Structures are given as C-alpha cells and as structure tokens.
Amino acid sequence: MSLWQSIPFACILLPLAAAALTAALPTRRARYVTGFVLLVQTVLSALLVAQMASGNESYVYMMGHYPAPWGNEIRVGLLESVIGLFFSLVMTLSVLGGLFVLEQELLRDRHSLMSALLLLLSSALQAEVYTNDLFTAYVFVEIMTISAVSLIAAHDTGRGQVAAMRYLIMNLIGSALFLLSIILLYDLTGHLLMSPIHDSVAGLRKSGAYRLPLTVVVALMCGGLAIKSALWPFHTWVPDAYGTSTPAASAILSSLVSEGYVFLMVKLIWRMLGPETITATHVNDVILVFGIIGMISGSVGAIRQVNIKRLIAWSSVAQIGYMYMGIGLGTAAGLEAACFHILSHAAAKALLFLSANSLHAVSGSYRMEYIRGSGRRAPLAAAAFLVGALSLIGIPFTAGFASKWFFAQAGLAYGSLRMILVFAALVISTALNVVYFMGAVIRIFSPAEDGLSRPDKRVGPLRYIALAGLAGLTVLLGCIPGRIMAWIAEGLSRFG
C-alpha cells in the first residue's frame, strides 16, 4: 500500500490527537495548533483528491491490526475524497474567520476548549465521510453531536444554554433511532460492514423475506439522520442553535454538521441499503415530500425574521430541504445533485454567517434596523454577503445556480407528478429566496438611519481572508460545475 493511501487515516487521527493537546494549551498556542492542524488536513485532502482524480481505483484501508468484522475499515473513493476536501477547506476558512475573534464572544478560559471541540468535530466529519462500517459511523456521529452541543453551549448566555439543550434533546432522539436501526439491521444481516450488508439486503429484497423489518430499519435509519440534520418538521431547534452561537460555531454548524449527516445518508442509501430498497419501502417518497415542504417553510420562516442571523439560520432549513428533495427522487441524478448542493451550501452558508458577524461588528446589532448602512462601513463584508445571497438565490456563475440546474435535470428524468413537484418547489423557493435575501441586501447597502449609535470597530484581516476564500469557492463551484459534477458522478458510480 502506498503512503498516500494513509491520508484519510491521518485526516481522522491528526485532529483527534491534536484536540487532546489543545485542551491543555494556553489560548494563543491552542489557536495556532488548531489552525496548523486544519491547514495540514486540507493540504493532505487536496493531495488525496489529486491521486483519486488521476485514475486510481477506490480502496479499503484497515485501521489497526484486526481485520473486519472485528477491526474498523475506511473506504476511499473519488466522491469521499472530494467531500472530505471541501469539508476540510470550509472548516479551515470558518475557523480562520471566527476562532481569532473569540475575545468578544467567550470567556477566556473557554478559548482552548473551543479549539479542542473544533478539532474533534473536524475529525468526526472526516470519519463519517470515509467510514466503511456502521459501528464506527455511530461512534463518530456521537462525537460530532457532543462537539456540536458543546460549541453551542460555550456561548454562555441564557438563550445559548436553552438552544444547546434543545439541540441535545433532538439529536439524542435522532441518535437513538439511528442506533436502533443498526441493531435491527445487524440482527437481520449479521454484518456491520457496508458491502456485506448491501449483499444481504439485496438478497432479502429479492426473496421478499423480512419485508416489514427491513422497512422499519430503513425508516429508523433515515428518520434518525433526518432529525439530526434538521429536515422539516424536525427543524425547530435550528434558529436558536445557529442564532446564538459564536461566528465560527454558527458557520460550521450550519455549513458542515447537517451536511455531514446528509452525506452519511447518501452513503448508506447508495452503498449499503441500495436505492432499490429505499424506493421499494417508499421511504424516499416521504423524504421527497418533507424535503419540498422544508424548502418552502424554511424560506417563509426566513421572510418573517428581523434578525439577520436568524434569517440565515432559517435559510438553512430550506437548503437542507433541497438536499433531501434530491435524495427523495431515489435516482443517481438526484443523489448527485444532493451531493453537489452539499458543497455549494457549505461554502455559501459559512460565507453568510461570517459576513453577517462582520456587519454586526460595525453596526452593533444583528437586527435589520441596525444593519442598515453597515455595507458602507464594511464594504468587503457586505460584498461577501451579497455573493453568498446570490448563490443561494441561484444567480448564474454561482454554486447555487448550478445546484438548482442539477436538481431540475434530475426532476426531468421522471416526466410525471414528481417532475412537476420538483419544478414547482424550485420556482417557489427561489422566489422566496429573492424576497428575504434581497431585503437584507438592500438594508445593508442603504444609508444608515440617523440617531442610531454605531460601535467604532473594524473587521480584522484574517476575517477578510476567510471571506475571500469562501466567496472564491462559491464562484469557483459556479464556474466549473461540470468538472465537479463529473467527479461526483464518477465517485458515485464507484460507490458500490
């Protein structure tokens, strides 16, 4: 085995080990260690994508000296490497833009803990992307849940503590359903590795045996991950959780954590259960309907907000709905569109939260009446917010436009009621996106109201570097969507 094939293992282990170190370091050193580790992880992930895109076949890496089913396996393919790179890159830029301004957000004795939590979260995300067995997936799902709850609770305010508790309760319910599905599936198949489970499930489906238990397994597994990723109607915790967190935590929770659960569902559906099983049990129909309702209800909720941070949080509900709409189509084209939207939403949503915090720094509030005119005091942050908003609206040459184009193409394959539902959802959601995002943009670039005091603060250079990187990533995805989608399609075809 070549040395480069150990990169995924390093991307999981390096931040996991560094998390223990940073928790014991002084604040300044903890920040630099965190930034360095995430940068190394991103560089390694880029090298892995280069290797996989050059024609190397997918492979399985055994962690430790014990073979499966006693040991753990990770599987590496083109799709996993692309998703892993984007997760690592967005994490690095979000930390760069948010971790170094914590003095205004957290008590000083919590800064090192924040660094450790971010590293744990990054390790868990990479493990979810690469894992090849259900037990490891569950373990890192729990690590990610604990890290995310702690990031929300770190902002020591009353609303922050309530938001963390609501997040914890909903995620514990999701974890319980997910664990129960693993237990039942192991009882049905006798396996925890994804490939043997796929073969066993295919045999059960063809024979017609255990049809009801298999349907229950699929419903519990998809339902558990849907709750954890905030699919409608399990989304009520989102506005408070994202709206009360620190800048880095808001950017990461909204752009990576939910997407990590969505990608895990894509992986379990395509590699383990098989899309035929999902369609045979009609769970995909439920996912499709919930996704479309989420697209509309999330946008309606955003329109009603007077706080720009909560507006962006409600937008996340709508964007998660897009991903589940693609999954609910139950086709390769739908899953490919969902994977592309994972990338586009990750970049745009992190960009929006960090730019909104920069506008807050010069206006003193997240409320719309105070945000008015902030674009003239922080023009680069306002421009970054505009790029993120245009992307989620779906303006050409942005990542969001490419996502909606791919969703429309996936819907066209049906030529039936589903096609009508997909197109109607895209049109209505896009129109609603225009209403609330353009309303916010107009306020940002309008002259400030007289009589409102403004803090004399400036946005630091590291924040601008992060904003520029995320804005560039959003535009890049919109300019070369064909190349990225070709990688996704090829990776999905090797997924079996």
Short mmCIF file of C-alpha atoms in Angstrom, two decimals:
data_model
loop_
_atom_site.label_atom_id
_atom_site.label_comp_id
_atom_site.label_asym_id
_atom_site.label_seq_id
_atom_site.Cartn_x
_atom_site.Cartn_y
_atom_site.Cartn_z
CA MET A 1 0.00 0.00 0.00
CA SER A 2 1.34 3.42 -0.98
CA LEU A 3 1.95 6.12 1.60
CA TRP A 4 -0.69 8.44 0.10
CA GLN A 5 -3.35 5.82 0.78
CA SER A 6 -2.90 6.50 4.51
CA ILE A 7 -4.07 10.12 4.07
CA PRO A 8 -7.70 9.51 5.16
CA PHE A 9 -6.47 7.82 8.34
CA ALA A 10 -4.23 10.82 9.02
CA CYS A 11 -7.11 13.25 8.38
CA ILE A 12 -9.11 11.47 11.09
CA LEU A 13 -6.36 10.79 13.62
CA LEU A 14 -4.41 14.07 13.39
CA PRO A 15 -7.19 16.42 14.62
CA LEU A 16 -8.35 13.78 17.11
CA ALA A 17 -4.91 13.68 18.74
CA ALA A 18 -4.46 17.45 18.48
CA ALA A 19 -7.78 18.02 20.28
CA ALA A 20 -6.37 16.44 23.45
CA LEU A 21 -3.29 18.65 23.17
CA THR A 22 -5.05 21.97 22.55
CA ALA A 23 -7.38 21.49 25.52
CA ALA A 24 -4.33 21.73 27.79
CA LEU A 25 -2.55 24.56 25.96
CA PRO A 26 -2.78 28.30 26.62
CA THR A 27 -5.26 30.16 24.44
CA ARG A 28 -2.82 31.60 21.93
CA ARG A 29 -0.95 28.35 21.35
CA ALA A 30 -4.19 26.38 21.13
CA ARG A 31 -5.38 28.63 18.32
CA TYR A 32 -2.20 28.26 16.32
CA VAL A 33 -2.14 24.49 16.78
CA THR A 34 -5.76 24.31 15.64
CA GLY A 35 -5.11 26.43 12.57
CA PHE A 36 -1.98 24.46 11.68
CA VAL A 37 -3.65 21.06 12.06
CA LEU A 38 -6.64 22.08 9.95
CA LEU A 39 -4.35 23.51 7.29
CA VAL A 40 -2.36 20.26 7.16
CA GLN A 41 -5.61 18.30 6.95
CA THR A 42 -6.73 20.44 4.00
CA VAL A 43 -3.44 20.03 2.15
CA LEU A 44 -3.50 16.26 2.68
CA SER A 45 -7.10 16.12 1.46
CA ALA A 46 -6.14 18.04 -1.68
CA LEU A 47 -3.32 15.57 -2.36
CA LEU A 48 -5.78 12.70 -1.96
CA VAL A 49 -8.21 14.25 -4.47
CA ALA A 50 -5.36 14.67 -6.94
CA GLN A 51 -4.47 10.99 -6.58
CA MET A 52 -8.05 9.75 -6.90
CA ALA A 53 -8.86 12.06 -9.83
CA SER A 54 -5.81 10.80 -11.73
CA GLY A 55 -7.46 7.40 -12.18
CA ASN A 56 -6.64 5.46 -9.02
CA GLU A 57 -9.28 2.95 -8.02
CA SER A 58 -11.26 3.06 -4.80
CA TYR A 59 -9.67 1.13 -1.95
CA VAL A 60 -10.34 -0.06 1.59
CA TYR A 61 -7.95 0.83 4.42
CA MET A 62 -7.89 -1.32 7.57
CA MET A 63 -7.39 0.69 10.75
CA GLY A 64 -5.33 -1.31 13.24
CA HIS A 65 -4.15 -4.90 13.00
CA TYR A 66 -7.51 -6.63 13.21
CA PRO A 67 -9.45 -7.44 10.03
CA ALA A 68 -13.17 -6.83 9.73
CA PRO A 69 -15.58 -7.50 11.26
CA TRP A 70 -13.54 -7.09 14.48
CA GLY A 71 -11.47 -4.18 13.20
CA ASN A 72 -12.55 -0.93 11.59
CA GLU A 73 -12.37 -0.13 7.91
CA ILE A 74 -12.44 3.08 5.97
CA ARG A 75 -13.26 3.18 2.27
CA VAL A 76 -11.71 5.79 -0.01
CA GLY A 77 -13.03 6.75 -3.43
CA LEU A 78 -13.24 9.84 -5.59
CA LEU A 79 -16.52 11.03 -4.07
CA GLU A 80 -15.33 10.61 -0.49
CA SER A 81 -12.08 12.45 -1.22
CA VAL A 82 -13.90 15.40 -2.86
CA ILE A 83 -16.39 15.71 0.02
CA GLY A 84 -13.58 15.34 2.56
CA LEU A 85 -11.57 18.11 0.89
CA PHE A 86 -14.48 20.54 0.83
CA PHE A 87 -15.39 19.81 4.44
CA SER A 88 -11.79 20.38 5.49
CA LEU A 89 -11.44 23.56 3.43
CA VAL A 90 -14.67 25.13 4.71
CA MET A 91 -13.76 24.15 8.27
CA THR A 92 -10.33 25.78 7.94
CA LEU A 93 -11.73 29.01 6.49
CA SER A 94 -14.52 29.16 9.09
CA VAL A 95 -12.04 28.71 11.92
CA LEU A 96 -9.73 31.30 10.37
CA GLY A 97 -12.59 33.78 10.21
CA GLY A 98 -14.09 33.06 13.62
CA LEU A 99 -11.64 31.49 16.03
CA PHE A 100 -9.36 34.52 16.25
CA VAL A 101 -12.11 36.93 17.38
CA LEU A 102 -13.28 34.96 20.40
CA GLU A 103 -12.36 37.68 22.91
CA GLN A 104 -15.67 39.39 22.16
CA GLU A 105 -17.73 36.20 22.36
CA LEU A 106 -16.45 33.82 25.07
CA LEU A 107 -14.85 33.83 28.49
CA ARG A 108 -11.09 33.48 28.13
CA ASP A 109 -10.92 30.16 29.98
CA ARG A 110 -13.09 28.57 27.26
CA HIS A 111 -10.96 29.51 24.27
CA SER A 112 -8.74 26.42 24.40
CA LEU A 113 -11.79 24.22 24.90
CA MET A 114 -13.34 25.79 21.80
CA SER A 115 -10.24 24.86 19.80
CA ALA A 116 -10.39 21.26 21.03
CA LEU A 117 -14.09 20.98 20.15
CA LEU A 118 -13.49 22.25 16.63
CA LEU A 119 -10.76 19.67 16.10
CA LEU A 120 -12.98 16.88 17.44
CA LEU A 121 -15.72 18.00 15.08
CA SER A 122 -13.36 18.02 12.12
CA SER A 123 -12.15 14.51 12.95
CA ALA A 124 -15.72 13.24 13.25
CA LEU A 125 -16.69 14.78 9.91
CA GLN A 126 -13.80 13.09 8.14
CA ALA A 127 -14.62 9.77 9.80
CA GLU A 128 -18.24 9.98 8.64
CA VAL A 129 -17.08 10.61 5.10
CA TYR A 130 -14.65 7.67 4.96
CA THR A 131 -16.08 5.05 7.32
CA ASN A 132 -16.99 1.66 5.88
CA ASP A 133 -18.79 0.17 8.88
CA LEU A 134 -21.89 1.14 10.82
CA PHE A 135 -20.42 0.93 14.31
CA THR A 136 -17.65 3.42 13.53
CA ALA A 137 -20.23 5.65 11.86
CA TYR A 138 -22.34 5.65 15.01
CA VAL A 139 -19.37 6.36 17.29
CA PHE A 140 -18.32 9.41 15.30
CA VAL A 141 -21.92 10.57 14.92
CA GLU A 142 -21.99 10.76 18.72
CA ILE A 143 -18.63 12.54 18.85
CA MET A 144 -19.97 15.09 16.40
CA THR A 145 -23.16 15.51 18.42
CA ILE A 146 -21.27 16.11 21.67
CA SER A 147 -18.89 18.55 19.98
CA ALA A 148 -21.73 20.49 18.33
CA VAL A 149 -23.75 20.75 21.56
CA SER A 150 -20.67 21.97 23.42
CA LEU A 151 -19.96 24.60 20.75
CA ILE A 152 -23.47 25.99 21.17
CA ALA A 153 -23.32 25.89 24.98
CA ALA A 154 -19.88 27.56 25.01
CA HIS A 155 -21.60 30.90 24.34
CA ASP A 156 -22.59 31.40 27.97
CA THR A 157 -25.93 33.16 27.62
CA GLY A 158 -29.38 32.08 28.75
CA ARG A 159 -30.63 31.67 25.20
CA GLY A 160 -27.46 29.82 24.26
CA GLN A 161 -27.94 27.28 27.05
CA VAL A 162 -31.59 26.74 26.10
CA ALA A 163 -30.62 26.34 22.44
CA ALA A 164 -27.94 23.81 23.37
CA MET A 165 -30.43 21.81 25.44
CA ARG A 166 -33.00 21.74 22.61
CA TYR A 167 -30.28 20.70 20.17
CA LEU A 168 -29.17 17.95 22.54
CA ILE A 169 -32.69 16.56 23.04
CA MET A 170 -33.47 16.42 19.32
CA ASN A 171 -30.11 14.90 18.47
CA LEU A 172 -30.40 12.28 21.20
CA ILE A 173 -33.72 11.21 19.70
CA GLY A 174 -32.07 11.01 16.28
CA SER A 175 -29.13 9.05 17.69
CA ALA A 176 -31.45 6.60 19.44
CA LEU A 177 -33.35 5.90 16.22
CA PHE A 178 -30.11 5.51 14.28
CA LEU A 179 -28.66 3.10 16.87
CA LEU A 180 -31.87 1.07 16.94
CA SER A 181 -31.76 0.73 13.15
CA ILE A 182 -28.16 -0.53 13.36
CA ILE A 183 -29.15 -3.15 15.95
CA LEU A 184 -32.07 -4.37 13.85
CA LEU A 185 -30.01 -4.41 10.67
CA TYR A 186 -27.25 -6.41 12.37
CA ASP A 187 -29.88 -8.87 13.58
CA LEU A 188 -31.18 -9.23 10.00
CA THR A 189 -27.84 -9.50 8.21
CA GLY A 190 -25.18 -10.40 10.80
CA HIS A 191 -22.85 -7.71 9.42
CA LEU A 192 -21.67 -4.20 10.28
CA LEU A 193 -19.55 -3.60 7.17
CA MET A 194 -21.42 -1.83 4.39
CA SER A 195 -20.56 -4.11 1.45
CA PRO A 196 -21.71 -7.38 3.11
CA ILE A 197 -24.82 -5.61 4.35
CA HIS A 198 -25.57 -4.49 0.78
CA ASP A 199 -25.39 -8.07 -0.46
CA SER A 200 -27.55 -9.37 2.39
CA VAL A 201 -30.18 -6.64 1.96
CA ALA A 202 -30.30 -7.30 -1.80
CA GLY A 203 -30.94 -10.96 -1.08
CA LEU A 204 -33.68 -10.16 1.43
CA ARG A 205 -35.33 -7.78 -1.01
CA LYS A 206 -35.34 -10.29 -3.87
CA SER A 207 -36.66 -13.11 -1.70
CA GLY A 208 -39.34 -10.95 -0.11
CA ALA A 209 -38.31 -12.16 3.34
CA TYR A 210 -38.45 -9.82 6.35
CA ARG A 211 -40.11 -7.08 4.30
CA LEU A 212 -41.65 -5.33 7.31
CA PRO A 213 -38.50 -5.43 9.49
CA LEU A 214 -36.46 -4.13 6.56
CA THR A 215 -38.92 -1.27 6.06
CA VAL A 216 -38.66 -0.43 9.76
CA VAL A 217 -34.85 -0.42 9.54
CA VAL A 218 -34.86 1.96 6.57
CA ALA A 219 -37.41 4.26 8.22
CA LEU A 220 -35.50 4.37 11.53
CA MET A 221 -32.12 4.96 9.88
CA CYS A 222 -33.34 7.70 7.55
CA GLY A 223 -35.54 9.21 10.27
CA GLY A 224 -32.69 9.38 12.77
CA LEU A 225 -30.37 11.15 10.35
CA ALA A 226 -33.20 13.41 9.17
CA ILE A 227 -33.80 14.58 12.75
CA LYS A 228 -30.10 15.23 13.30
CA SER A 229 -29.77 17.19 10.05
CA ALA A 230 -32.88 19.34 10.70
CA LEU A 231 -35.18 18.15 7.94
CA TRP A 232 -38.71 19.53 8.25
CA PRO A 233 -40.57 19.02 10.60
CA PHE A 234 -37.59 18.34 12.91
CA HIS A 235 -36.07 21.79 12.35
CA THR A 236 -37.40 23.87 15.24
CA TRP A 237 -34.09 23.91 17.11
CA VAL A 238 -32.17 25.42 14.17
CA PRO A 239 -32.84 29.19 14.54
CA ASP A 240 -31.85 29.34 18.21
CA ALA A 241 -28.87 26.99 17.85
CA TYR A 242 -27.34 28.85 14.90
CA GLY A 243 -28.53 32.27 16.01
CA THR A 244 -26.92 32.21 19.46
CA SER A 245 -23.57 30.57 18.65
CA THR A 246 -20.20 32.21 18.09
CA PRO A 247 -19.25 33.18 14.49
CA ALA A 248 -17.09 30.11 13.91
CA ALA A 249 -19.63 27.79 15.53
CA SER A 250 -22.55 29.22 13.52
CA ALA A 251 -20.63 28.90 10.26
CA ILE A 252 -19.54 25.33 10.98
CA LEU A 253 -22.80 24.04 12.45
CA SER A 254 -24.86 25.35 9.54
CA SER A 255 -22.48 24.52 6.71
CA LEU A 256 -20.87 21.24 7.81
CA VAL A 257 -22.61 19.37 10.62
CA SER A 258 -26.00 18.93 8.96
CA GLU A 259 -24.29 18.26 5.63
CA GLY A 260 -22.21 15.56 7.29
CA TYR A 261 -25.37 13.73 8.31
CA VAL A 262 -26.88 14.19 4.85
CA PHE A 263 -23.79 12.76 3.16
CA LEU A 264 -23.82 9.82 5.56
CA MET A 265 -27.40 9.14 4.49
CA VAL A 266 -26.38 9.29 0.81
CA LYS A 267 -23.61 6.83 1.57
CA LEU A 268 -25.87 4.44 3.46
CA ILE A 269 -28.57 4.57 0.77
CA TRP A 270 -26.26 4.05 -2.20
CA ARG A 271 -23.55 1.78 -0.77
CA MET A 272 -25.37 -0.21 1.87
CA LEU A 273 -29.15 -0.35 1.54
CA GLY A 274 -29.35 0.29 -2.18
CA PRO A 275 -31.68 2.83 -3.85
CA GLU A 276 -33.97 -0.04 -4.87
CA THR A 277 -34.61 -0.80 -1.20
CA ILE A 278 -35.46 2.82 -0.45
CA THR A 279 -37.93 3.03 -3.32
CA ALA A 280 -39.43 -0.39 -2.56
CA THR A 281 -40.21 0.70 1.00
CA HIS A 282 -41.48 4.12 -0.23
CA VAL A 283 -39.34 5.89 2.37
CA ASN A 284 -37.97 8.03 -0.47
CA ASP A 285 -41.48 9.36 -1.13
CA VAL A 286 -41.72 10.60 2.46
CA ILE A 287 -38.25 12.14 2.21
CA LEU A 288 -39.20 13.88 -1.04
CA VAL A 289 -42.37 15.40 0.44
CA PHE A 290 -40.64 16.50 3.65
CA GLY A 291 -37.78 17.98 1.63
CA ILE A 292 -40.11 20.04 -0.57
CA ILE A 293 -42.11 21.27 2.43
CA GLY A 294 -38.83 22.19 4.13
CA MET A 295 -37.75 24.22 1.09
CA ILE A 296 -40.91 26.31 1.32
CA SER A 297 -41.38 26.52 5.09
CA GLY A 298 -37.74 27.42 5.71
CA SER A 299 -37.97 30.28 3.23
CA VAL A 300 -41.26 31.51 4.71
CA GLY A 301 -39.69 31.44 8.16
CA ALA A 302 -36.73 33.48 6.90
CA ILE A 303 -39.01 36.17 5.47
CA ARG A 304 -40.53 36.76 8.91
CA GLN A 305 -37.20 37.44 10.64
CA VAL A 306 -35.97 40.85 11.79
CA ASN A 307 -32.61 39.43 12.90
CA ILE A 308 -30.17 38.73 10.08
CA LYS A 309 -28.51 35.82 11.86
CA ARG A 310 -31.85 34.08 12.42
CA LEU A 311 -32.75 34.81 8.79
CA ILE A 312 -29.66 32.90 7.67
CA ALA A 313 -30.48 30.10 10.12
CA TRP A 314 -34.00 29.71 8.70
CA SER A 315 -32.47 29.66 5.24
CA SER A 316 -30.55 26.56 6.31
CA VAL A 317 -33.85 24.74 6.85
CA ALA A 318 -34.76 25.47 3.23
CA GLN A 319 -31.37 24.41 1.91
CA ILE A 320 -31.47 21.11 3.81
CA GLY A 321 -34.82 20.59 2.12
CA TYR A 322 -33.13 20.87 -1.27
CA MET A 323 -30.73 18.07 -0.38
CA TYR A 324 -33.49 15.78 0.82
CA MET A 325 -35.54 16.51 -2.28
CA GLY A 326 -32.64 15.14 -4.33
CA ILE A 327 -32.34 12.09 -2.09
CA GLY A 328 -36.09 11.56 -2.23
CA LEU A 329 -36.01 11.27 -6.02
CA GLY A 330 -34.29 7.93 -5.45
CA THR A 331 -32.11 8.17 -8.57
CA ALA A 332 -28.41 8.58 -9.24
CA ALA A 333 -29.09 12.04 -10.72
CA GLY A 334 -30.95 13.11 -7.59
CA LEU A 335 -28.17 11.89 -5.28
CA GLU A 336 -25.55 13.60 -7.45
CA ALA A 337 -27.46 16.88 -7.26
CA ALA A 338 -27.77 16.49 -3.48
CA CYS A 339 -24.01 15.91 -3.17
CA PHE A 340 -23.25 18.99 -5.27
CA HIS A 341 -25.61 21.05 -3.13
CA ILE A 342 -23.79 19.85 -0.02
CA LEU A 343 -20.69 21.55 -1.42
CA SER A 344 -22.41 24.72 -2.64
CA HIS A 345 -24.38 25.24 0.57
CA ALA A 346 -21.34 24.58 2.76
CA ALA A 347 -19.39 27.40 1.10
CA ALA A 348 -22.27 29.87 0.83
CA LYS A 349 -23.67 29.40 4.33
CA ALA A 350 -20.29 29.73 6.07
CA LEU A 351 -19.74 32.87 3.97
CA LEU A 352 -23.10 34.34 5.03
CA PHE A 353 -22.62 33.74 8.76
CA LEU A 354 -19.08 35.13 8.84
CA SER A 355 -20.00 38.18 6.76
CA ALA A 356 -23.09 38.80 8.92
CA ASN A 357 -20.87 38.79 12.01
CA SER A 358 -18.55 41.28 10.32
CA LEU A 359 -21.51 43.56 9.62
CA HIS A 360 -22.57 43.13 13.25
CA ALA A 361 -19.11 44.27 14.34
CA VAL A 362 -19.58 47.66 12.66
CA SER A 363 -23.29 48.08 13.42
CA GLY A 364 -23.54 46.74 16.97
CA SER A 365 -26.55 44.51 16.35
CA TYR A 366 -27.93 41.73 14.17
CA ARG A 367 -31.31 43.47 13.91
CA MET A 368 -32.23 44.74 10.47
CA GLU A 369 -32.69 48.38 11.51
CA TYR A 370 -29.14 48.47 12.87
CA ILE A 371 -27.65 46.52 9.96
CA ARG A 372 -28.88 49.27 7.60
CA GLY A 373 -25.88 51.16 6.25
CA SER A 374 -23.31 48.68 7.56
CA GLY A 375 -22.21 47.92 4.00
CA ARG A 376 -20.71 51.39 3.77
CA ARG A 377 -18.61 50.80 6.89
CA ALA A 378 -17.53 47.27 5.93
CA PRO A 379 -17.84 47.11 2.13
CA LEU A 380 -15.86 43.90 1.71
CA ALA A 381 -18.02 42.07 4.23
CA ALA A 382 -21.14 43.41 2.50
CA ALA A 383 -19.82 42.22 -0.86
CA ALA A 384 -19.16 38.78 0.64
CA PHE A 385 -22.72 38.66 1.99
CA LEU A 386 -24.01 39.59 -1.46
CA VAL A 387 -22.06 36.73 -3.07
CA GLY A 388 -23.48 34.21 -0.59
CA ALA A 389 -27.01 35.55 -1.02
CA LEU A 390 -26.80 35.48 -4.82
CA SER A 391 -25.56 31.90 -4.67
CA LEU A 392 -28.46 30.65 -2.56
CA ILE A 393 -30.89 32.59 -4.75
CA GLY A 394 -29.42 30.84 -7.78
CA ILE A 395 -27.83 33.57 -9.90
CA PRO A 396 -25.70 32.22 -12.81
CA PHE A 397 -21.96 31.73 -12.22
CA THR A 398 -22.57 30.89 -8.57
CA ALA A 399 -22.68 27.48 -6.92
CA GLY A 400 -26.36 27.80 -6.06
CA PHE A 401 -27.37 28.22 -9.69
CA ALA A 402 -25.51 25.04 -10.63
CA SER A 403 -27.22 23.17 -7.78
CA LYS A 404 -30.69 24.18 -8.93
CA TRP A 405 -29.81 23.32 -12.52
CA PHE A 406 -28.78 19.82 -11.47
CA PHE A 407 -31.93 19.39 -9.37
CA ALA A 408 -34.04 20.44 -12.35
CA GLN A 409 -32.26 17.93 -14.59
CA ALA A 410 -32.83 15.19 -12.01
CA GLY A 411 -36.53 16.06 -11.92
CA LEU A 412 -36.79 15.97 -15.71
CA ALA A 413 -35.91 12.28 -15.70
CA TYR A 414 -39.35 11.46 -14.29
CA GLY A 415 -41.72 13.26 -16.64
CA SER A 416 -44.54 12.80 -14.12
CA LEU A 417 -46.00 14.26 -10.95
CA ARG A 418 -42.57 14.22 -9.32
CA MET A 419 -41.19 16.42 -12.09
CA ILE A 420 -44.00 18.93 -11.51
CA LEU A 421 -43.37 18.89 -7.75
CA VAL A 422 -39.63 19.43 -8.19
CA PHE A 423 -40.03 22.30 -10.65
CA ALA A 424 -42.75 23.96 -8.58
CA ALA A 425 -40.64 23.69 -5.43
CA LEU A 426 -37.59 25.16 -7.19
CA VAL A 427 -39.57 28.10 -8.58
CA ILE A 428 -41.43 28.92 -5.35
CA SER A 429 -38.37 28.52 -3.13
CA THR A 430 -36.24 30.65 -5.45
CA ALA A 431 -38.85 33.42 -5.45
CA LEU A 432 -38.96 33.36 -1.65
CA ASN A 433 -35.15 33.40 -1.51
CA VAL A 434 -35.17 36.59 -3.57
CA VAL A 435 -37.62 38.22 -1.16
CA TYR A 436 -35.71 37.69 2.07
CA PHE A 437 -32.13 37.85 0.81
CA MET A 438 -32.63 40.92 -1.36
CA GLY A 439 -34.49 42.60 1.50
CA ALA A 440 -31.42 42.07 3.68
CA VAL A 441 -29.02 43.18 0.93
CA ILE A 442 -30.98 46.39 0.31
CA ARG A 443 -30.81 47.26 4.00
CA ILE A 444 -27.09 46.53 4.16
CA PHE A 445 -26.27 48.85 1.26
CA SER A 446 -28.82 51.58 2.15
CA PRO A 447 -27.78 54.73 4.03
CA ALA A 448 -27.80 54.34 7.81
CA GLU A 449 -30.68 55.80 9.80
CA ASP A 450 -29.89 58.90 11.82
CA GLY A 451 -29.88 58.71 15.58
CA LEU A 452 -28.57 55.14 15.91
CA SER A 453 -25.21 54.76 17.65
CA ARG A 454 -22.56 52.65 15.94
CA PRO A 455 -19.53 50.97 17.58
CA ASP A 456 -16.11 52.05 16.39
CA LYS A 457 -14.86 48.60 15.41
CA ARG A 458 -13.02 47.20 12.43
CA VAL A 459 -13.02 43.78 10.86
CA GLY A 460 -9.67 42.00 11.15
CA PRO A 461 -7.60 40.89 8.16
CA LEU A 462 -7.98 37.19 8.97
CA ARG A 463 -11.74 37.52 8.66
CA TYR A 464 -11.34 39.11 5.23
CA ILE A 465 -9.03 36.30 4.12
CA ALA A 466 -11.66 33.77 5.17
CA LEU A 467 -14.44 35.70 3.43
CA ALA A 468 -12.41 35.98 0.25
CA GLY A 469 -11.65 32.25 0.31
CA LEU A 470 -15.29 31.25 0.82
CA ALA A 471 -16.53 33.72 -1.80
CA GLY A 472 -13.94 32.42 -4.25
CA LEU A 473 -15.00 28.85 -3.54
CA THR A 474 -18.65 29.76 -4.16
CA VAL A 475 -17.85 31.37 -7.50
CA LEU A 476 -15.46 28.57 -8.48
CA LEU A 477 -18.17 25.95 -7.96
CA GLY A 478 -20.46 28.04 -10.13
CA CYS A 479 -17.91 28.45 -12.92
CA ILE A 480 -16.76 24.82 -13.22
CA PRO A 481 -19.79 22.82 -12.08
CA GLY A 482 -19.35 20.30 -14.88
CA ARG A 483 -15.93 19.21 -13.63
CA ILE A 484 -17.10 18.91 -10.03
CA MET A 485 -20.25 17.04 -11.04
CA ALA A 486 -18.20 14.69 -13.22
CA TRP A 487 -16.12 13.81 -10.16
CA ILE A 488 -19.27 13.31 -8.08
CA ALA A 489 -20.91 11.12 -10.75
CA GLU A 490 -17.76 9.05 -11.23
CA GLY A 491 -17.32 8.68 -7.48
CA LEU A 492 -20.94 7.63 -7.04
CA SER A 493 -20.58 5.06 -9.81
CA ARG A 494 -17.63 3.54 -7.90
CA PHE A 495 -19.57 3.60 -4.65
CA GLY A 496 -20.83 0.04 -4.87
#
